[in-house]
Coordinates of C-alpha atoms and ligand atoms in Angstrom, one line a residue:
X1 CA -29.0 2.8 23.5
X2 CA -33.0 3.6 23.8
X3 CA -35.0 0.4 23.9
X4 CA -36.4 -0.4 19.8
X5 CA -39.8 0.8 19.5
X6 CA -40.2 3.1 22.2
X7 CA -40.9 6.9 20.8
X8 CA -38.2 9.2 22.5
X9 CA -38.9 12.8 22.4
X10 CA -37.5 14.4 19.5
X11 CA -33.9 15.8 21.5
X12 CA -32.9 19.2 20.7
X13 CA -30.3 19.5 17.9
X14 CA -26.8 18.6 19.1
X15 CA -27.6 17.5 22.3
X16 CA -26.9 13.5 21.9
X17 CA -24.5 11.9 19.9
X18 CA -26.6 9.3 18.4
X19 CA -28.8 8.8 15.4
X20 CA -32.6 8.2 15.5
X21 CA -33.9 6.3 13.2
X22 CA -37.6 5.0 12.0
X23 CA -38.0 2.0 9.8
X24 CA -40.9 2.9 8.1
X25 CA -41.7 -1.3 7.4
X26 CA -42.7 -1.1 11.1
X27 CA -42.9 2.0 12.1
X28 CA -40.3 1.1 15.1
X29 CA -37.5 3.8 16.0
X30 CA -34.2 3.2 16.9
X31 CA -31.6 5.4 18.4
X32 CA -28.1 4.4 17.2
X33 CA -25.0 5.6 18.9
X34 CA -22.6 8.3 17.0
X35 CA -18.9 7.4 18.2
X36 CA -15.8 8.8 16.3
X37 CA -17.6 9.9 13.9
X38 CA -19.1 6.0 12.9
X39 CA -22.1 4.1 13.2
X40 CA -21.8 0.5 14.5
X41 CA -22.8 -1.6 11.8
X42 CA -23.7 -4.1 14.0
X43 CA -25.8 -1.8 15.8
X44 CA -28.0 -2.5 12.2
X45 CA -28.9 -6.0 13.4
X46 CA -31.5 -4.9 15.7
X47 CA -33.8 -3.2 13.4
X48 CA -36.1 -6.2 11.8
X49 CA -39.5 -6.8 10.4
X50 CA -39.9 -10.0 12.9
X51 CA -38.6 -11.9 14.6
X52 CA -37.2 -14.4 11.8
X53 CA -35.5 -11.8 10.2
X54 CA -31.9 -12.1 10.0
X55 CA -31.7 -7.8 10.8
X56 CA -30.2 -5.2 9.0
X57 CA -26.5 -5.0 7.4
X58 CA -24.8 -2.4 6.1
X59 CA -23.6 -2.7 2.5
X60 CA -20.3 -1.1 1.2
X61 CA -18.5 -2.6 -2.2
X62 CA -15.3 -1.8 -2.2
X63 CA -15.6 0.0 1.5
X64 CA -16.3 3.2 0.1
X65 CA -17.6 4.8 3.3
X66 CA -16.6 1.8 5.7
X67 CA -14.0 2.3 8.3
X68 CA -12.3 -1.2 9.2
X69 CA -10.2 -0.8 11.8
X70 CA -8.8 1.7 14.8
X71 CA -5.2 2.7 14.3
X72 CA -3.1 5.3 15.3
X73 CA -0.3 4.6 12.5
X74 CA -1.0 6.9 9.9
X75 CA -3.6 9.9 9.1
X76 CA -4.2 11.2 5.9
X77 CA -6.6 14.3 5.3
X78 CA -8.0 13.9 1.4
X79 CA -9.4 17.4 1.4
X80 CA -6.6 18.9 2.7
X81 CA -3.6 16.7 1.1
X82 CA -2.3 16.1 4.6
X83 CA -0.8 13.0 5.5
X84 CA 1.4 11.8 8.8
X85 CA 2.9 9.0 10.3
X86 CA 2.7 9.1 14.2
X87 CA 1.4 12.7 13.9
X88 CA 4.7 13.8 12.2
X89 CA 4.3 15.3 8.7
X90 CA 5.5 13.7 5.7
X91 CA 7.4 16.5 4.7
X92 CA 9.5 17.0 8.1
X93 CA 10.0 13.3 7.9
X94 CA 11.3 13.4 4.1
X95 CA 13.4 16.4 4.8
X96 CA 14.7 14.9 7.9
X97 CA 14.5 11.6 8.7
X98 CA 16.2 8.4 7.0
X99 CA 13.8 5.3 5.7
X100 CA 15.2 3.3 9.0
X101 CA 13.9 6.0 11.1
X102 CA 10.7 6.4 9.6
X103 CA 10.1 2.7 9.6
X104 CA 11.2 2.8 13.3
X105 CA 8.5 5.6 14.1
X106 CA 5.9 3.8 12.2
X107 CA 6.3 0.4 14.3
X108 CA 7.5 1.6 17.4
X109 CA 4.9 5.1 17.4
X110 CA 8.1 6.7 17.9
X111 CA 11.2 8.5 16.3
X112 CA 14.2 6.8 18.0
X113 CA 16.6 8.2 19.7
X114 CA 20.7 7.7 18.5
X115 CA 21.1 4.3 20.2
X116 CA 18.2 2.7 19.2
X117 CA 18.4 4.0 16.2
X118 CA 21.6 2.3 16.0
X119 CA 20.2 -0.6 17.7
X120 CA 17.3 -0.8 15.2
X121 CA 19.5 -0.4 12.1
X122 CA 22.3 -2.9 13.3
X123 CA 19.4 -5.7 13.8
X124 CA 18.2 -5.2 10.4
X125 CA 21.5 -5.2 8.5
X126 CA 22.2 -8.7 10.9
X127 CA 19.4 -9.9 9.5
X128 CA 19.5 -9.0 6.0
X129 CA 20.8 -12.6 4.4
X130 CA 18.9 -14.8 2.8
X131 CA 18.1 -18.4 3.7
X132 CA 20.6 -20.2 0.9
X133 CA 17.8 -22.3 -0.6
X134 CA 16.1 -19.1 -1.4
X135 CA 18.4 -18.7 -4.1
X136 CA 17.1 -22.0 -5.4
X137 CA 13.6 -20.8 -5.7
X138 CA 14.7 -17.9 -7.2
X139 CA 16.9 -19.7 -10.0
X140 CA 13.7 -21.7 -10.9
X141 CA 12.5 -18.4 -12.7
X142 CA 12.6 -17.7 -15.9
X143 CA 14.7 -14.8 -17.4
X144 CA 11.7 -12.8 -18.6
X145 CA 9.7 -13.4 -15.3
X146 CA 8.3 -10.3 -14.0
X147 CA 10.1 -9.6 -10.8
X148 CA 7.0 -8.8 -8.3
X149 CA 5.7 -12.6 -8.4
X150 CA 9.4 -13.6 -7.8
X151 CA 9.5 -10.8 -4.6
X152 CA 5.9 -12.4 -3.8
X153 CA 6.8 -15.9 -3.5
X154 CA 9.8 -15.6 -2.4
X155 CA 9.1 -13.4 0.6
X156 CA 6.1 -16.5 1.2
X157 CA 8.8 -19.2 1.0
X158 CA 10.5 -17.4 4.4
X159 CA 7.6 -19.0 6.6
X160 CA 9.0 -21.9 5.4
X161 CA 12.6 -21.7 7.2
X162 CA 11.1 -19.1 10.1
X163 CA 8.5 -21.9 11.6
X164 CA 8.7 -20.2 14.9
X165 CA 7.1 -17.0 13.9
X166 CA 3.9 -19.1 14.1
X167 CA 4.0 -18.0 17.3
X168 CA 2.3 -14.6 17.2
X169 CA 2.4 -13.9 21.3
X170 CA 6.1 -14.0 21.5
X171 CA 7.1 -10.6 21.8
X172 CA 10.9 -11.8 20.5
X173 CA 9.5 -13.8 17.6
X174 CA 7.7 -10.7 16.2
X175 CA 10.5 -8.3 16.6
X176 CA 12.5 -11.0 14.7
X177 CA 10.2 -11.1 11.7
X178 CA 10.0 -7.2 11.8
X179 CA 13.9 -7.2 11.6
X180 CA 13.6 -10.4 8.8
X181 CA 11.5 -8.3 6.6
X182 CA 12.7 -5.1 6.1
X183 CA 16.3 -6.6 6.5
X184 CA 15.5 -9.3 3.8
X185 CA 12.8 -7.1 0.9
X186 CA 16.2 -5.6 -0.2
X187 CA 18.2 -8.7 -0.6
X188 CA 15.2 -10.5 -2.0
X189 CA 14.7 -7.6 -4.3
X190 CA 18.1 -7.5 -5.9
X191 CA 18.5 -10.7 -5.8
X192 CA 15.4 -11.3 -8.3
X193 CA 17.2 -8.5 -10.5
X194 CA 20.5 -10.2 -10.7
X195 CA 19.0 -13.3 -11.5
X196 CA 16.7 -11.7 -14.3
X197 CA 19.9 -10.2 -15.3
X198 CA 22.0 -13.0 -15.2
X199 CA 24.4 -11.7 -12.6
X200 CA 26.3 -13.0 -9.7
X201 CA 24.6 -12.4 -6.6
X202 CA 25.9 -9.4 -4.1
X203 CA 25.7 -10.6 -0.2
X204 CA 24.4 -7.5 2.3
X205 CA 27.0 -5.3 3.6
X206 CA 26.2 -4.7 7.1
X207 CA 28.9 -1.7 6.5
X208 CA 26.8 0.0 4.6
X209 CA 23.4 2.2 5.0
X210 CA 20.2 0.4 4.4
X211 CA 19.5 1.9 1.1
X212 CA 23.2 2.4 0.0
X213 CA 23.7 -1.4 0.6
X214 CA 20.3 -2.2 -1.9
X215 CA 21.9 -0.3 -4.4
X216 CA 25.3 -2.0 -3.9
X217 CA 23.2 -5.7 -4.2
X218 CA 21.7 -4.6 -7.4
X219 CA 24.3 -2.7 -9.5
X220 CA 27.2 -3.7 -8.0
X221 CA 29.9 -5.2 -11.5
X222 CA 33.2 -6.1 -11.4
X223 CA 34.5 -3.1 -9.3
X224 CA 35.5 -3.4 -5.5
X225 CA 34.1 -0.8 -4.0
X226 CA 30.5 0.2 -5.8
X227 CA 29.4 3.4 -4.4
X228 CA 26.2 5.2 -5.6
X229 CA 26.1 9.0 -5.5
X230 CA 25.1 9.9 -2.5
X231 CA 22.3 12.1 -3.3
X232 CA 20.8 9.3 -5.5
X233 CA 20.9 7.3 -2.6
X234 CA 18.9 9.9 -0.7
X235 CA 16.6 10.3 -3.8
X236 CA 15.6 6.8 -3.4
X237 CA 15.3 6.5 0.6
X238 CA 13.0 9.5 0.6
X239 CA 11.0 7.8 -1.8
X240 CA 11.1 4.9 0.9
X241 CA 9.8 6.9 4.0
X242 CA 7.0 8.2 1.1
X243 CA 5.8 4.8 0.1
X244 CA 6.0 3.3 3.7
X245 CA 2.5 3.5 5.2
X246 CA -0.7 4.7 4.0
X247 CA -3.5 4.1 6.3
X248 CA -6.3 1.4 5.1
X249 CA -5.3 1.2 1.5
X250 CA -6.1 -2.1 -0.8
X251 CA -2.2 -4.2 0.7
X252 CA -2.8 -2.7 3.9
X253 CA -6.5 -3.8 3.8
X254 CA -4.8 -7.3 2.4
X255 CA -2.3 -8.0 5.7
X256 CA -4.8 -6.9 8.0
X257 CA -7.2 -9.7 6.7
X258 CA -4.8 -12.2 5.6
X259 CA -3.0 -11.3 9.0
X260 CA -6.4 -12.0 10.9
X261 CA -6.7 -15.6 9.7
X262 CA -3.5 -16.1 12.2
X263 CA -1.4 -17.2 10.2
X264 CA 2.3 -16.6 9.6
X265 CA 3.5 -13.4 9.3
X266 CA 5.8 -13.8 5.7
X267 CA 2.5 -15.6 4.2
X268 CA 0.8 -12.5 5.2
X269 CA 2.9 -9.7 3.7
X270 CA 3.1 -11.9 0.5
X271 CA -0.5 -11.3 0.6
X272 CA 0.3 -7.8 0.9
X273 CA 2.5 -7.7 -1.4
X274 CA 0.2 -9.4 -4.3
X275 CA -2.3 -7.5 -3.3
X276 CA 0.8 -4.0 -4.4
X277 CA 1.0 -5.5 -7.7
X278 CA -2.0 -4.8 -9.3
X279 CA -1.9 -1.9 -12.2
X280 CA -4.3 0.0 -9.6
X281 CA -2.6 0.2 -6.4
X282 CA 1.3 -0.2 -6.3
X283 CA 1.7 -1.0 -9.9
X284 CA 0.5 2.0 -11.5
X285 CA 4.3 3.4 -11.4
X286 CA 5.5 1.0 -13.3
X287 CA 2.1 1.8 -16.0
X288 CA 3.3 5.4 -15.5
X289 CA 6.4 5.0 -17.2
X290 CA 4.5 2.8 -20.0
X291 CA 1.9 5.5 -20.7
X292 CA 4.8 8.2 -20.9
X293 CA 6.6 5.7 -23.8
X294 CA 3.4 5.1 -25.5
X295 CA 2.7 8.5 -26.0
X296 CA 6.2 9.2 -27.0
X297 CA 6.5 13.2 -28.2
X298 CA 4.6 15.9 -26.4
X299 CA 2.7 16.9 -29.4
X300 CA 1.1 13.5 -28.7
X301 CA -0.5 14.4 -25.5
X302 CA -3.6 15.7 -26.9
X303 CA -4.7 13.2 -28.5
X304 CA -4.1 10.8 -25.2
X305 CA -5.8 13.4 -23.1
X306 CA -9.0 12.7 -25.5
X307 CA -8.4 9.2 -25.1
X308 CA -9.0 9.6 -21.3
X309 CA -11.9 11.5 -21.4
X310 CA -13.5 9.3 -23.9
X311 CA -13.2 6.6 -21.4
X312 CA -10.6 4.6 -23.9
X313 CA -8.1 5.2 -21.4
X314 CA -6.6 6.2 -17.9
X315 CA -4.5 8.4 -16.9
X316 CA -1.9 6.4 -15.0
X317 CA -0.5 7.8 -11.9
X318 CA -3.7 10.2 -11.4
X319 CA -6.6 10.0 -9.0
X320 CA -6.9 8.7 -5.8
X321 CA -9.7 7.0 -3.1
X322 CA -8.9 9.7 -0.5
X323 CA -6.8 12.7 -2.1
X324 CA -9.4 15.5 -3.6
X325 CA -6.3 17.3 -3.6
X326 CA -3.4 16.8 -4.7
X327 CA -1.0 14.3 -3.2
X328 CA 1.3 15.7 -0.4
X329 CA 4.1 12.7 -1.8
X330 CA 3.6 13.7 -5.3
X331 CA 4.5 17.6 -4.6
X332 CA 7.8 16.2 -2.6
X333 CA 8.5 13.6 -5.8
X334 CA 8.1 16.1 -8.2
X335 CA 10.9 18.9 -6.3
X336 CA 12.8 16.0 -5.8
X337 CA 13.4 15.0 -9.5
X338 CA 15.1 18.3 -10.4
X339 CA 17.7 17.4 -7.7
X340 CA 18.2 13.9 -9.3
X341 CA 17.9 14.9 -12.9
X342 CA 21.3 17.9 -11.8
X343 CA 23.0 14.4 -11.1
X344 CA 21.6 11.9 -13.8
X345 CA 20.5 13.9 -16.5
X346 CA 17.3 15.3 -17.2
X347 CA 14.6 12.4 -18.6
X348 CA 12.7 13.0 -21.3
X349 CA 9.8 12.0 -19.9
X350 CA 9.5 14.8 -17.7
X351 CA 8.4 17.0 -20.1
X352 CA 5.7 14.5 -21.0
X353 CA 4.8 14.1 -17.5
X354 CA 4.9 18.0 -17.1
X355 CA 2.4 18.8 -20.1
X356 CA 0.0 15.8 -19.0
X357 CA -0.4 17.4 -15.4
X358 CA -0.3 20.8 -17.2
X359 CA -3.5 19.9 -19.6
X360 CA -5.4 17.7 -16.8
X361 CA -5.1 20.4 -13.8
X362 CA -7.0 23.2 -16.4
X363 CA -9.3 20.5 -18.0
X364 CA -12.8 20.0 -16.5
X365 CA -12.5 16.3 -16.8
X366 CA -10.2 16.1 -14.5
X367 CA -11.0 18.4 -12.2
X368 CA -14.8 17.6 -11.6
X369 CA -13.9 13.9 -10.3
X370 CA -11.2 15.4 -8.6
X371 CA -8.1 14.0 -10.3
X372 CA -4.7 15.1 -9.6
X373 CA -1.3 13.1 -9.8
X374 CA -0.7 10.6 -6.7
X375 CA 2.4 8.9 -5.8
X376 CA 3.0 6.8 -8.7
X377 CA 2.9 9.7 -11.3
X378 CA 6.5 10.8 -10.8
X379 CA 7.7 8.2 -8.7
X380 CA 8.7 6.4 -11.8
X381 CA 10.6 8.9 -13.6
X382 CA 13.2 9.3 -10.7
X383 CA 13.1 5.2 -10.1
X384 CA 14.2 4.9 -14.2
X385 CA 16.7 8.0 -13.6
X386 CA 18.2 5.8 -10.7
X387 CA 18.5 3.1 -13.6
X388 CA 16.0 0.7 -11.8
X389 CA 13.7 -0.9 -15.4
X390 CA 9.9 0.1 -15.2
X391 CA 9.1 -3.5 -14.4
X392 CA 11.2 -3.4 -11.3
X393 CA 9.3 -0.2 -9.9
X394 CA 6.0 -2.3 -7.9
X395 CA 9.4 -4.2 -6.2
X396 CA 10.3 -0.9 -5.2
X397 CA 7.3 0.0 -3.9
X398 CA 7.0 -3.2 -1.9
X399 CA 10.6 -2.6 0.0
X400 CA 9.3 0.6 1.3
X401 CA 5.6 -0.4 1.9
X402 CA 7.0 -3.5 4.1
X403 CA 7.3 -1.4 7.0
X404 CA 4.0 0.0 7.2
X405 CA 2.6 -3.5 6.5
X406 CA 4.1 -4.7 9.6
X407 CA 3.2 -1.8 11.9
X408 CA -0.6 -2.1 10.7
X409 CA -0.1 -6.4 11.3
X410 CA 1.3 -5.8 14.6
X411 CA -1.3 -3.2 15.7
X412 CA -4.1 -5.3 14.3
X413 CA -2.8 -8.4 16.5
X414 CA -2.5 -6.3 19.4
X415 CA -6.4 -4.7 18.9
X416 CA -9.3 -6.7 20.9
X417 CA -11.8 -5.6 18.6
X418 CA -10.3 -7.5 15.8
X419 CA -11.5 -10.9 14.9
X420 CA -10.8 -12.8 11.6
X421 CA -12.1 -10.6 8.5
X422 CA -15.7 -12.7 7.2
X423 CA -17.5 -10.0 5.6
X424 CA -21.5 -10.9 5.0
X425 CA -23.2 -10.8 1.2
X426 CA -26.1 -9.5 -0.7
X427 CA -27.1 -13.4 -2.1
X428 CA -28.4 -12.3 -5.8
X429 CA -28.2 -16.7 -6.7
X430 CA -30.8 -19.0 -7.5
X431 CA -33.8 -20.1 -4.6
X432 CA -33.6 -23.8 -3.8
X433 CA -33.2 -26.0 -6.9
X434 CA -33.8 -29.8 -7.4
X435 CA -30.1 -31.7 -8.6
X436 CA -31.3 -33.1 -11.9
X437 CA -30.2 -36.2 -13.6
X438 CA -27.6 -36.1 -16.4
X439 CA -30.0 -36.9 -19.2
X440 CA -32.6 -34.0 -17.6
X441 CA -29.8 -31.1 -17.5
X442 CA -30.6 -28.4 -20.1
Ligands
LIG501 C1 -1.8 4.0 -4.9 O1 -5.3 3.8 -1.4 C2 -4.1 4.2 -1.3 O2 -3.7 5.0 -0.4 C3 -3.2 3.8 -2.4 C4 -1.8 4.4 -2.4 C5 -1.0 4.0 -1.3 O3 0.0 4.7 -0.9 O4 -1.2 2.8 -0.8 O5 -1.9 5.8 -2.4 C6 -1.0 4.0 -3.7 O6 -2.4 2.9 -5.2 C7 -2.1 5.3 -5.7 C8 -3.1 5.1 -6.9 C9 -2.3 4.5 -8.1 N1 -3.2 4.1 -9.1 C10 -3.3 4.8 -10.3 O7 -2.6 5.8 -10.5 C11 -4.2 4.1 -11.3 C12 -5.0 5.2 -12.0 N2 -6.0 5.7 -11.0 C13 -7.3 5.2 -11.0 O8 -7.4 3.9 -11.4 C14 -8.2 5.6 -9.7 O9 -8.0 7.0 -9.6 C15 -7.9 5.0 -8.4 C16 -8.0 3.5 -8.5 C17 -6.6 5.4 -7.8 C18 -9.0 5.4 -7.4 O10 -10.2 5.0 -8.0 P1 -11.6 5.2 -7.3 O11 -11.5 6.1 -6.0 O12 -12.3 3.9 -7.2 O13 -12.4 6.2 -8.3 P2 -13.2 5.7 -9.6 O14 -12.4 4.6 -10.3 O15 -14.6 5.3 -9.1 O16 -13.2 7.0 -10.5 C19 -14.1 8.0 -10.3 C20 -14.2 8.7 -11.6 C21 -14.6 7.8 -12.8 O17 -15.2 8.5 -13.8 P3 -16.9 8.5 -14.0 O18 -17.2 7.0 -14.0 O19 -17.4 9.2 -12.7 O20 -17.1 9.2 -15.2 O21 -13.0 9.2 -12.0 C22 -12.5 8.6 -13.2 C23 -13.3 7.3 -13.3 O22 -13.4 6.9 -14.7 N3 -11.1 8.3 -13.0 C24 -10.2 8.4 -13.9 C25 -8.9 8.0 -13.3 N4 -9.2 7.7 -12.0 C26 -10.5 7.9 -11.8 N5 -10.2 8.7 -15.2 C27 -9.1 8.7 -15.9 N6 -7.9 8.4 -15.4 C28 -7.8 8.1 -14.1 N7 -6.6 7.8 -13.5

């Protein structure tokens, strides 16, 4: 990095990777290092007015334009409606691969081989119970309690009967809470639903496939053997492997600070997980399925569309931070339903769904800010065909995020650049005030 002040030669275009910069309060240049595309933001500090002044920062609300982190998890291409985990496509992964596998891939980097796939699979079902207690917490809740908060605190109460996984450094420690988690967000899952529902709980059945044995925990009646149809059961573990990672979004963004505080790993993904619920992120499926019953009939459609574009409203399950294109999940959601619709019935809904992505992909409201359906947008309408309730659909995002949450926790452990999340503030407050006495204050 050239020395501050001194006056370089203007290099010829290309030639260095760096930018040159002159702050015209001093007249001083800089040259700043280009590296993966980035600027340092520390590499700010230097440029001051004297020698009292704190430096340069860089400001970013809501880290439009601010990369936090190195990771080699997941890429996503907004442009070009690319996304992969490990370098493997989402669409070879959803026509391929099971939710266990992907979730290996993602924390391992990856695909496993037959016997550790077995391996892996075989630790998770092990590890699927729940502490007892937990049943406890959950009974505390009332009937009409919205199932996220329950998945939320109950996946936080964990850290209370795991201490040891306090112990970030031990290698076995954090292969146990990987197993924990994704073994246990199912259990904890249905479990909240049964309660809700008033319904006898279902223990795991290490017999059974990962997502087989959710739906067994959550529907499972009076019959002995409760087997979903298999091609539902595929329906939903695709939709697994398509929520399980997403690069830096907002619960990602969550465990990684939460997570770089130290502490526990369970507190952390409820972090994560809280972070899901909102109608924004994770819980825009569920707001999906609300929007679709609150406009009812398809005639109705117009008149929400207006809505939208006269800023009363959004349109739920649309738009996206890094997608300018349309969501690579979305398109593999949206073939998918017409398989699960042969085997359920066709919903309604669809046809709502249909004519509100018909109108918006022709209307230039939409298309000038770039809007087209993300994840959530049919996501929901296959969830409600599977006979899961609309409140229940953030949960189901959560079970397939978890695994993605961990492989970004571990990788941010593991990283040497990383050091506890304390961003820095524009202070917009009062200057230095005088504490006045009670009979003085206005
Ligand atoms: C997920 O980050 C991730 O990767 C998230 C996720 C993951 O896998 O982790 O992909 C999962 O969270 C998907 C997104 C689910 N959320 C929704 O479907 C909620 C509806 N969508 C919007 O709230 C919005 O599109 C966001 C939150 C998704 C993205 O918002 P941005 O990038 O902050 O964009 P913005 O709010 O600044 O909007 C830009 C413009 C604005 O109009 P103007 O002020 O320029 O006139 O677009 C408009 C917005 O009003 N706009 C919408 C809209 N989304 C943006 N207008 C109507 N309906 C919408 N849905």
């Amino acid at each position: 990095m050239q020395a501050a002040g001194t006056r370089g030669e203007a290099a010829r275009p290309g030639t260095k990777s760096s930018l040159t910069v002159i702050d015209n309060r001093t007249g001083k240049q800089y040259e700043l290092p280009i590296e993966d595309n980035t600027v340092r933001a520390l590499d700010f500090r230097q440029i001051k007015t004297g020698p009292d002044d704190f430096g340069l920062m860089t400001y970013d609300p809501a880290f439009m334009n601010t990369a936090s982190c190195r990771s080699s998890v997941t890429f996503i291409d907004g442009d070009q409606g690319i996304l992969r985990y490990r370098g493997y496509p989402i669409e070879q992964l959803a026509e391929q691969c099971s939710y266990l596998e992907a979730a290996y891939l993602l924390i391992h980097g990856d695909l496993p081989t037959a016997v550790q796939a077995a391996a892996w699979s075989g630790s998770i079902a092990r590890h699927a119970p729940v502490p007892e207690n937990v049943k406890k917490f959950l009974e505390g809740f009332h009937s009409d309690a919205h199932p996220m908060p329950m998945f939320i605190s109950t996946i936080a109460s964990l850290s209370t009967f795991y201490r040891s996984s306090r112990d970030l450094n031990d290698a076995q420690e954090r292969d146990l809470t990987v197993y924990r988690l994704i073994g246990q967000a199912p259990t904890l899952a249905a479990y909240a639903y049964r309660h809700l529902n008033g319904l006898p709980y279902v223990a795991p059945d290490e017999e059974m496939g990962y997502t087989a044995n959710f739906l067994n925990m959550m529907f499972k009646r009076g019959e002995r053997h409760y087997a979903a149809n298999p091609s539902l059961v595929r329906a939903l573990d695709i939709l697994f492997i398509l929520q399980a990672d997403h690069e830096q979004n907002c619960s990602t963004n969550t465990v990684r600070g939460v997570g770089s505080s130290r502490v526990d790993p369970y507190s952390a993904m409820a972090g994560a997980a809280a972070a899901l619920y909102g109608p924004l992120h994770g819980g825009a499926n569920e707001a999906v399925l609300r929007m679709l019953d609150e406009i009812g009939t398809i005639d109705r459609v117009p008149a929400f569309i207006a809505d939208v574009k006269g800023g009363k409203r959004k349109l739920m399950g649309f738009g996206h931070r890094v997608y300018k294109n349309f969501d690579p999940r979305a398109a593999i959601i949206k073939k998918m339903a017409d398989q699960v619709f042969e085997v359920t019935g066709r919903n309604p809904k669809l046809d709502i769904a249909l004519e509100l992505e018909r109108i918006a992909r022709g209307d230039d409201y939409f298309i000038s800010r770039k809007l087209y359906p993300n994840v959530d947008f049919y996501s929901g309408l296959i969830y409600q065909a599977l006979n899961f309730p609309p409140i229940f659909f953030p949960v189901l995002f959560a079970i397939g995020r978890m695994s993605g949450w961990l492989a970004q926790w571990l990788e941010m452990l593991q990283d040497p650049e990383q050091k506890i999340y304390r961003p820095r503030q524009i202070y917009t407050g009062s200057d230095k005030r005088i504490v006045p006495q009670v009979s003085q204050r206005q």
